[in-house]
XYZ file of C-alpha atoms in Angstrom:
516
model
C 46.480 12.879 -15.173
C 46.865 16.021 -13.328
C 45.650 17.828 -10.375
C 43.351 20.803 -10.853
C 44.926 24.273 -10.270
C 43.628 26.004 -7.185
C 42.011 28.794 -9.304
C 39.986 26.392 -11.164
C 39.066 24.451 -8.105
C 37.889 27.722 -6.489
C 35.538 28.304 -9.322
C 33.980 24.994 -9.102
C 33.584 25.197 -5.330
C 31.923 28.576 -5.717
C 29.532 27.024 -8.379
C 28.608 24.154 -6.041
C 28.142 26.497 -3.048
C 26.017 28.734 -5.272
C 23.676 25.806 -6.175
C 23.344 24.807 -2.476
C 22.466 28.299 -1.515
C 19.731 28.499 -4.218
C 18.233 25.447 -2.192
C 18.315 27.360 1.108
C 16.721 30.428 -0.657
C 13.647 28.435 -1.920
C 13.405 26.335 1.208
C 11.565 29.326 2.822
C 8.760 28.883 0.409
C 8.515 25.007 0.791
C 5.854 24.663 3.498
C 3.655 22.205 1.688
C 3.674 19.349 -0.793
C 2.075 21.307 -3.546
C 4.802 23.882 -3.359
C 7.567 21.349 -3.292
C 6.129 19.246 -6.285
C 4.541 22.026 -8.659
C 5.661 25.464 -7.196
C 1.954 26.184 -6.958
C 1.757 26.610 -10.686
C 3.425 30.101 -10.670
C 6.629 29.633 -12.701
C 6.780 31.412 -16.262
C 6.766 29.140 -19.365
C 10.261 30.312 -20.653
C 11.700 29.395 -17.415
C 10.134 25.890 -17.565
C 11.335 25.584 -21.203
C 14.831 26.318 -20.234
C 14.655 23.829 -17.434
C 13.511 20.881 -19.710
C 16.201 21.900 -22.188
C 18.632 21.585 -19.216
C 17.266 18.149 -18.250
C 17.571 17.068 -21.770
C 21.136 18.384 -22.153
C 22.624 16.071 -19.540
C 26.272 14.937 -19.176
C 25.264 12.050 -21.415
C 25.022 14.748 -24.088
C 27.934 16.694 -22.912
C 30.380 13.707 -22.770
C 28.740 10.793 -24.421
C 27.640 12.604 -27.656
C 31.157 13.946 -28.482
C 32.458 10.389 -27.651
C 29.938 8.846 -29.901
C 30.554 11.195 -32.849
C 34.387 10.605 -32.358
C 33.967 6.737 -32.376
C 31.511 6.691 -35.188
C 29.469 9.463 -36.976
C 26.546 11.746 -36.576
C 24.009 8.868 -36.744
C 22.874 9.518 -33.167
C 21.834 13.188 -34.174
C 18.897 11.842 -35.956
C 17.453 11.370 -32.290
C 17.396 15.139 -32.078
C 15.737 15.395 -35.463
C 12.781 13.317 -34.158
C 11.947 15.780 -31.367
C 9.787 18.286 -33.263
C 7.329 15.471 -34.303
C 7.117 14.055 -30.847
C 6.722 17.662 -29.411
C 3.730 18.266 -31.792
C 1.933 15.129 -30.656
C 2.619 15.999 -26.874
C 1.561 19.606 -27.208
C -1.631 18.731 -29.175
C -2.718 15.798 -26.978
C -0.606 15.216 -23.865
C -0.278 18.714 -22.363
C -4.050 19.399 -22.535
C -4.766 15.856 -21.127
C -2.662 16.331 -18.117
C -3.673 19.938 -17.475
C -7.107 18.940 -17.575
C -6.707 15.873 -15.080
C -4.923 18.156 -12.645
C -3.048 15.164 -11.187
C 0.577 15.913 -10.336
C 1.415 12.250 -10.994
C 1.726 11.077 -14.702
C 0.432 7.621 -13.755
C -2.699 8.168 -11.565
C -4.992 8.191 -14.612
C -3.811 4.654 -15.504
C -5.398 3.371 -12.463
C -8.623 5.020 -13.326
C -8.317 3.532 -16.819
C -7.115 0.002 -16.231
C -6.697 -0.583 -12.501
C -4.197 -0.375 -9.717
C -1.785 -2.790 -11.545
C -1.435 -0.551 -14.514
C -0.359 2.478 -12.348
C 2.128 0.314 -10.303
C 3.663 -1.110 -13.501
C 4.187 2.262 -14.966
C 5.645 3.569 -11.627
C 8.134 0.612 -11.585
C 9.135 1.375 -15.175
C 9.588 5.047 -14.513
C 11.679 4.541 -11.272
C 13.903 1.953 -13.026
C 14.352 4.480 -15.940
C 15.338 7.233 -13.545
C 17.852 5.098 -11.812
C 19.305 4.205 -15.219
C 19.386 7.843 -16.212
C 20.813 9.207 -12.859
C 23.361 6.291 -12.819
C 24.474 6.968 -16.328
C 24.965 10.758 -15.694
C 26.828 10.108 -12.307
C 29.088 7.889 -14.160
C 29.617 10.130 -17.100
C 30.497 13.152 -15.027
C 32.796 11.118 -12.812
C 34.625 9.735 -15.779
C 35.398 13.179 -17.095
C 36.287 14.695 -13.661
C 38.640 11.821 -12.652
C 40.772 12.514 -15.670
C 40.640 16.321 -14.825
C 41.336 16.176 -11.078
C 42.961 12.790 -10.263
C 40.263 12.000 -7.665
C 38.494 8.621 -7.769
C 35.188 8.291 -9.512
C 33.485 7.164 -6.424
C 34.569 10.327 -4.476
C 33.426 12.578 -7.224
C 30.072 11.043 -7.302
C 29.731 11.390 -3.527
C 30.652 15.065 -3.377
C 28.448 15.977 -6.379
C 25.515 13.743 -5.144
C 25.579 15.380 -1.622
C 25.470 18.888 -3.134
C 22.600 17.976 -5.375
C 20.533 16.194 -2.597
C 20.929 19.341 -0.345
C 19.448 21.865 -2.763
C 16.778 19.497 -4.099
C 15.604 18.440 -0.677
C 15.573 21.933 0.548
C 14.207 23.952 -2.405
C 11.900 21.346 -4.121
C 10.896 21.789 -7.781
C 11.195 25.511 -7.780
C 14.995 25.269 -6.721
C 15.374 22.593 -9.408
C 13.709 24.802 -12.118
C 15.642 27.993 -11.452
C 19.083 26.184 -10.880
C 18.270 24.577 -14.296
C 17.828 27.885 -15.855
C 21.173 29.005 -14.761
C 22.733 25.637 -15.674
C 21.197 25.913 -19.200
C 23.068 29.093 -19.751
C 26.356 27.806 -18.168
C 26.408 24.482 -20.186
C 25.674 26.024 -23.491
C 28.371 28.661 -23.014
C 30.819 25.780 -21.966
C 30.084 23.876 -25.115
C 30.691 26.856 -27.376
C 33.892 27.575 -25.426
C 35.283 23.930 -25.906
C 34.346 24.085 -29.704
C 36.317 27.324 -30.034
C 39.243 25.937 -28.124
C 39.449 22.955 -30.232
C 39.165 24.769 -33.651
C 41.762 27.242 -32.308
C 44.130 24.403 -31.552
C 43.678 22.744 -34.847
C 46.284 23.243 -37.618
C 44.427 24.173 -40.663
C 41.312 25.289 -38.758
C 37.828 24.534 -39.919
C 38.683 23.485 -43.574
C 41.059 20.731 -42.263
C 38.389 19.524 -39.817
C 35.818 19.187 -42.686
C 38.344 17.579 -44.957
C 39.293 14.804 -42.373
C 35.547 14.497 -41.345
C 34.491 13.864 -44.981
C 37.292 11.472 -45.758
C 36.281 9.400 -42.529
C 32.505 9.658 -43.155
C 32.150 11.627 -39.753
C 29.064 13.692 -40.962
C 26.979 10.659 -42.056
C 23.575 10.391 -40.479
C 23.600 6.641 -41.198
C 22.206 4.469 -44.026
C 18.846 5.545 -45.486
C 18.154 2.057 -46.648
C 15.204 0.419 -44.850
C 17.614 -1.544 -42.666
C 16.505 -2.209 -38.949
C 19.399 -4.517 -38.097
C 22.050 -1.884 -38.078
C 21.850 1.603 -36.507
C 20.381 3.146 -39.729
C 18.741 6.520 -40.088
C 15.369 5.032 -39.708
C 16.168 2.963 -36.490
C 17.465 6.114 -34.764
C 14.621 8.153 -35.914
C 12.032 5.576 -34.691
C 13.826 5.293 -31.456
C 14.062 8.970 -31.066
C 10.414 9.545 -31.787
C 9.127 6.798 -29.363
C 11.596 7.794 -26.739
C 10.670 11.494 -26.970
C 6.961 10.598 -27.004
C 7.524 8.794 -23.799
C 9.466 11.808 -22.352
C 6.919 14.284 -23.260
C 4.016 12.027 -22.575
C 4.783 9.724 -19.864
C 7.929 10.935 -17.970
C 7.224 12.478 -14.572
C 10.158 14.732 -15.048
C 8.367 16.667 -17.850
C 4.739 15.942 -16.812
C 5.328 17.684 -13.401
C 6.608 20.787 -15.139
C 3.318 21.000 -17.079
C 1.649 21.918 -13.789
C 4.075 24.455 -12.722
C 2.960 26.973 -15.339
C -0.072 29.140 -15.108
C -1.730 27.903 -18.379
C -1.996 25.117 -21.046
C -0.661 27.589 -23.483
C 2.545 28.352 -21.371
C 3.004 24.682 -20.896
C 2.958 23.984 -24.475
C 5.187 27.000 -25.258
C 7.753 25.679 -22.715
C 7.783 22.366 -24.653
C 8.656 24.014 -27.988
C 11.299 26.186 -26.403
C 13.033 23.184 -25.215
C 13.042 21.540 -28.723
C 14.309 24.687 -30.473
C 17.049 25.110 -27.861
C 18.007 21.418 -27.885
C 18.265 20.900 -31.613
C 21.160 23.396 -32.271
C 22.750 22.601 -28.868
C 22.932 18.851 -29.634
C 24.518 19.645 -32.955
C 27.233 21.548 -31.387
C 28.267 18.391 -29.475
C 28.355 16.258 -32.698
C 30.508 19.004 -34.237
C 32.856 18.816 -31.109
C 33.101 14.984 -31.702
C 34.103 15.509 -35.315
C 36.546 18.275 -34.453
C 38.231 16.015 -31.787
C 38.413 13.198 -34.225
C 40.259 15.405 -36.745
C 42.416 16.954 -33.984
C 43.768 13.565 -32.871
C 44.216 12.375 -36.378
C 46.656 15.387 -36.853
C 48.244 14.489 -33.559
C 48.082 10.790 -33.342
C 50.834 10.709 -30.676
C 48.420 12.308 -28.100
C 45.898 9.514 -28.382
C 48.346 6.939 -26.926
C 47.702 8.146 -23.382
C 44.054 7.732 -23.822
C 44.504 4.216 -25.233
C 46.770 3.346 -22.450
C 44.250 4.536 -19.909
C 41.453 2.448 -21.411
C 43.596 -0.732 -21.663
C 44.720 -0.396 -18.002
C 41.008 0.287 -16.806
C 39.934 -2.915 -18.602
C 42.798 -5.188 -17.712
C 44.373 -3.703 -14.558
C 46.541 -6.830 -13.917
C 47.902 -7.081 -17.400
C 51.631 -6.929 -18.109
C 53.237 -4.110 -19.992
C 53.474 -6.280 -23.180
C 49.851 -7.279 -22.852
C 48.838 -3.608 -22.344
C 50.649 -2.642 -25.536
C 48.842 -5.413 -27.569
C 45.488 -4.282 -26.176
C 46.230 -0.720 -27.095
C 46.913 -1.687 -30.617
C 43.571 -3.572 -30.923
C 41.476 -0.546 -29.662
C 39.174 1.182 -32.055
C 37.927 4.885 -31.785
C 34.697 3.597 -30.520
C 36.318 2.010 -27.445
C 37.908 5.196 -26.114
C 35.554 7.928 -27.536
C 34.158 8.855 -24.034
C 37.855 9.551 -22.828
C 38.848 11.887 -25.548
C 37.126 15.238 -24.597
C 38.375 14.995 -20.914
C 41.985 14.222 -22.253
C 41.762 17.308 -24.544
C 40.661 19.377 -21.558
C 43.491 18.175 -19.313
C 46.178 18.840 -21.816
C 44.863 21.908 -23.872
C 42.515 24.175 -21.872
C 44.243 26.954 -19.945
C 43.989 27.734 -16.204
C 40.875 29.614 -15.310
C 38.795 28.473 -18.346
C 39.109 24.782 -17.050
C 37.062 25.625 -13.886
C 34.425 27.249 -16.273
C 34.143 24.308 -18.259
C 34.084 21.761 -15.423
C 31.284 23.842 -13.893
C 29.421 23.585 -17.207
C 29.801 19.709 -17.312
C 28.717 19.731 -13.571
C 25.687 21.807 -14.346
C 24.866 19.361 -17.336
C 24.854 16.478 -14.826
C 23.251 18.277 -11.936
C 20.306 19.531 -13.801
C 19.111 16.187 -14.893
C 19.831 14.313 -11.614
C 18.086 16.858 -9.534
C 14.914 16.840 -11.491
C 15.127 13.052 -11.542
C 15.333 12.962 -7.755
C 12.457 15.390 -7.369
C 10.188 13.554 -9.861
C 10.982 10.106 -8.268
C 10.318 11.392 -4.883
C 6.897 12.774 -6.155
C 5.981 9.498 -7.768
C 6.913 7.442 -4.576
C 5.009 9.786 -2.325
C 1.912 9.897 -4.554
C 1.791 6.488 -6.334
C 3.298 4.306 -3.680
C 3.056 5.661 -0.218
C -0.175 7.324 -0.377
C -1.747 4.601 -2.536
C -0.530 1.432 -0.691
C 0.930 2.506 2.680
C -1.063 5.397 4.160
C -3.661 7.386 2.274
C -4.441 10.111 4.765
C -1.311 11.911 5.439
C -0.842 15.271 7.030
C 1.098 18.045 5.413
C 4.031 17.553 7.720
C 4.191 13.892 7.038
C 3.940 14.234 3.300
C 6.757 16.739 3.322
C 8.963 14.322 5.413
C 8.061 11.519 3.009
C 9.219 13.674 -0.020
C 12.572 14.711 1.777
C 13.375 11.091 2.652
C 12.413 9.777 -0.764
C 14.602 12.444 -2.530
C 17.554 11.485 -0.378
C 17.124 7.795 -1.046
C 16.790 8.165 -4.830
C 19.822 10.328 -4.818
C 21.808 7.658 -3.057
C 20.396 4.963 -5.277
C 21.392 6.867 -8.436
C 24.854 7.287 -6.953
C 25.096 3.510 -6.416
C 23.944 2.762 -10.011
C 26.652 5.237 -11.504
C 29.325 3.340 -9.302
C 28.055 0.022 -10.857
C 28.453 1.287 -14.335
C 32.168 2.051 -13.844
C 33.929 0.320 -16.667
C 31.382 0.434 -19.426
C 32.374 1.232 -23.119
C 29.848 3.960 -24.081
C 27.626 5.841 -21.654
C 25.373 6.996 -24.377
C 24.834 3.422 -25.625
C 24.164 2.172 -22.170
C 21.539 4.936 -21.415
C 19.931 4.463 -24.844
C 19.578 0.790 -24.292
C 18.225 0.899 -20.669
C 15.833 3.738 -21.393
C 14.474 1.896 -24.471
C 13.781 -1.114 -22.385
C 12.073 0.490 -19.515
C 10.169 3.057 -21.523
C 8.656 0.530 -23.966
C 6.264 -0.960 -21.563
C 5.079 2.575 -20.110
C 4.506 4.073 -23.547
C 2.486 1.114 -25.040
C 0.107 0.971 -22.073
C -0.449 4.839 -22.095
C -1.100 4.863 -25.896
C -3.574 2.105 -25.417
C -5.317 3.901 -22.650
C -5.553 7.229 -24.586
C -6.312 5.893 -28.138
C -8.217 2.776 -27.680
C -11.094 4.194 -25.461
C -12.972 0.793 -25.589
C -10.040 -1.327 -24.236
C -10.673 -2.608 -20.693
C -8.646 -3.869 -17.754
C -8.082 -7.499 -19.029
C -7.211 -6.485 -22.719
C -4.659 -4.027 -21.229
C -3.242 -6.738 -18.915
C -3.003 -9.308 -21.566
C -1.353 -6.830 -23.938
C 1.100 -5.674 -21.270
C 2.113 -9.261 -20.551
C 2.665 -9.945 -24.331
C 4.639 -6.709 -24.530
C 6.918 -7.601 -21.592
C 7.676 -11.061 -23.131
C 8.559 -9.358 -26.417
C 10.779 -6.719 -24.581
C 12.640 -9.506 -22.544
C 13.117 -11.618 -25.602
C 14.677 -8.741 -27.584
C 16.765 -7.657 -24.747
C 18.226 -10.979 -23.966
C 18.234 -12.286 -27.486
C 22.128 -12.409 -27.751
C 22.230 -14.757 -24.783
C 20.292 -17.528 -26.591
C 22.507 -20.494 -27.157
C 24.062 -21.163 -30.589
C 22.032 -24.105 -31.441
C 18.702 -21.977 -31.039
C 20.161 -19.077 -32.882
C 17.120 -18.931 -35.136
C 15.080 -17.799 -32.016
C 17.269 -14.610 -31.795
C 16.036 -11.150 -32.730
C 17.786 -9.707 -35.698
C 16.604 -6.358 -35.090
C 18.920 -3.491 -33.673
C 18.735 -2.998 -29.805
C 17.274 0.564 -30.315
C 14.227 -1.141 -31.880
C 13.271 -2.492 -28.440
C 11.082 0.540 -27.527
C 9.496 0.645 -30.945
C 8.509 -3.140 -31.042
C 7.653 -3.285 -27.417
C 5.463 -0.183 -27.574
C 3.678 -1.502 -30.704
C 3.356 -5.040 -29.249
C 1.348 -3.699 -26.229
C -0.686 -1.241 -28.261
C -1.560 -3.428 -31.134
C -2.250 -6.479 -29.040
C -4.697 -4.443 -26.842
C -6.469 -2.997 -29.862
C -6.791 -6.358 -31.532
C -8.163 -8.259 -28.449
C -10.585 -5.322 -27.870
C -11.749 -5.685 -31.537
C -12.021 -9.451 -31.172
C -14.164 -9.055 -27.932
C -16.594 -6.565 -29.591
C -17.190 -8.957 -32.594
C -17.688 -11.870 -30.241
């Protein structure tokens, strides 16, 4: 589209250098594994809360949510509405549990409970979830910055990835948390600035936006009927509750932070701070999506450039006539993710562009850096020290953590490159996270709630759950003649049904064993 002005480029470079310097600053403290993974439990609760909020508010939210709201409605906002209930469960049961165990890994207790297989299974699910998360965020940020700078998506991922790897390897969890506190402020300010600029450009202002939004049902939260086939209110509410329960109860990104505070009370406070920050912040991005939809309804000629870009990306070898035909067939959902970058390119003045791109970068970097640090911690504790070499020196442990951080950063980049060309970054992330998280959460709940369930009940239940998850995931691939075997439920129900399959199967087998 257009090259970035030098002034804006300078702002972005200063931001990136600043993040790297934070890593150098905290590298002085990182002399042992405890400091690298938990900051020796000396970080205040408010900073942890801001960092968890920053991890939640990734570029999937920054770019994917406005794109989703542009292409459909506010149905996905129900995900945010489920957070308080999940946070209540987590603060009441999960935070005290992890603080009591004192284990830095979220998965060590699964081995104590069910055996080594349970711990390994959860670790594999977690690492796959992290790759999906980091990949979708790398892809989302590259999608935006490609439109703004003209550089290739691969080059953007490489430059950003190298910066994140440097400050995460050098500074450990403390650098991750304090950079996230800064990033939380930058990205929130960036969102408010974008919203202001859209409303300011809109003929008729807020009243016109509301009028167009109401006519096109943009503010709908989805159908309230008990429909689990479409993306109804209840499907997203259930999906959000189970995903957030998994985030707060099983995700190493969050569990690790519970150990960086001085007390259980501080850890719980940090969780609630995240929720009360994220709820209004996520609403801002849905408002941005609705505002963009109204803006481009008033200026339909401007959307042609976006449609042309999407058509060319999908069919690079198509003729001009074919491209025109493809453009005519595109729906708002097909190009929603491209709209905000296009608005930024064409309407945001020099100087402010650099600030907003820094906000988008911070949205991506906060989540990726915490994903790299937590993945490295899990690899070190749950794989290397469990299966390869139990007794390692402090120096060896630090070396393992550093190498693992670099490797997971590179794998995340590779996953992002593999995602180039997908339709909706938010849809891809939701589906992948639901698939991988379902198995972890079901097993975890079985271990916590059904205290009499033993190793073999958990193993059978997990195998049943995996079969259910695989069936629901690949249901659409079943041949037409066996269509009756397909799942009719919405894809977001995978985590709900998968989790309940493992938990309920385990409980029923345990009950049957006791009666026998």
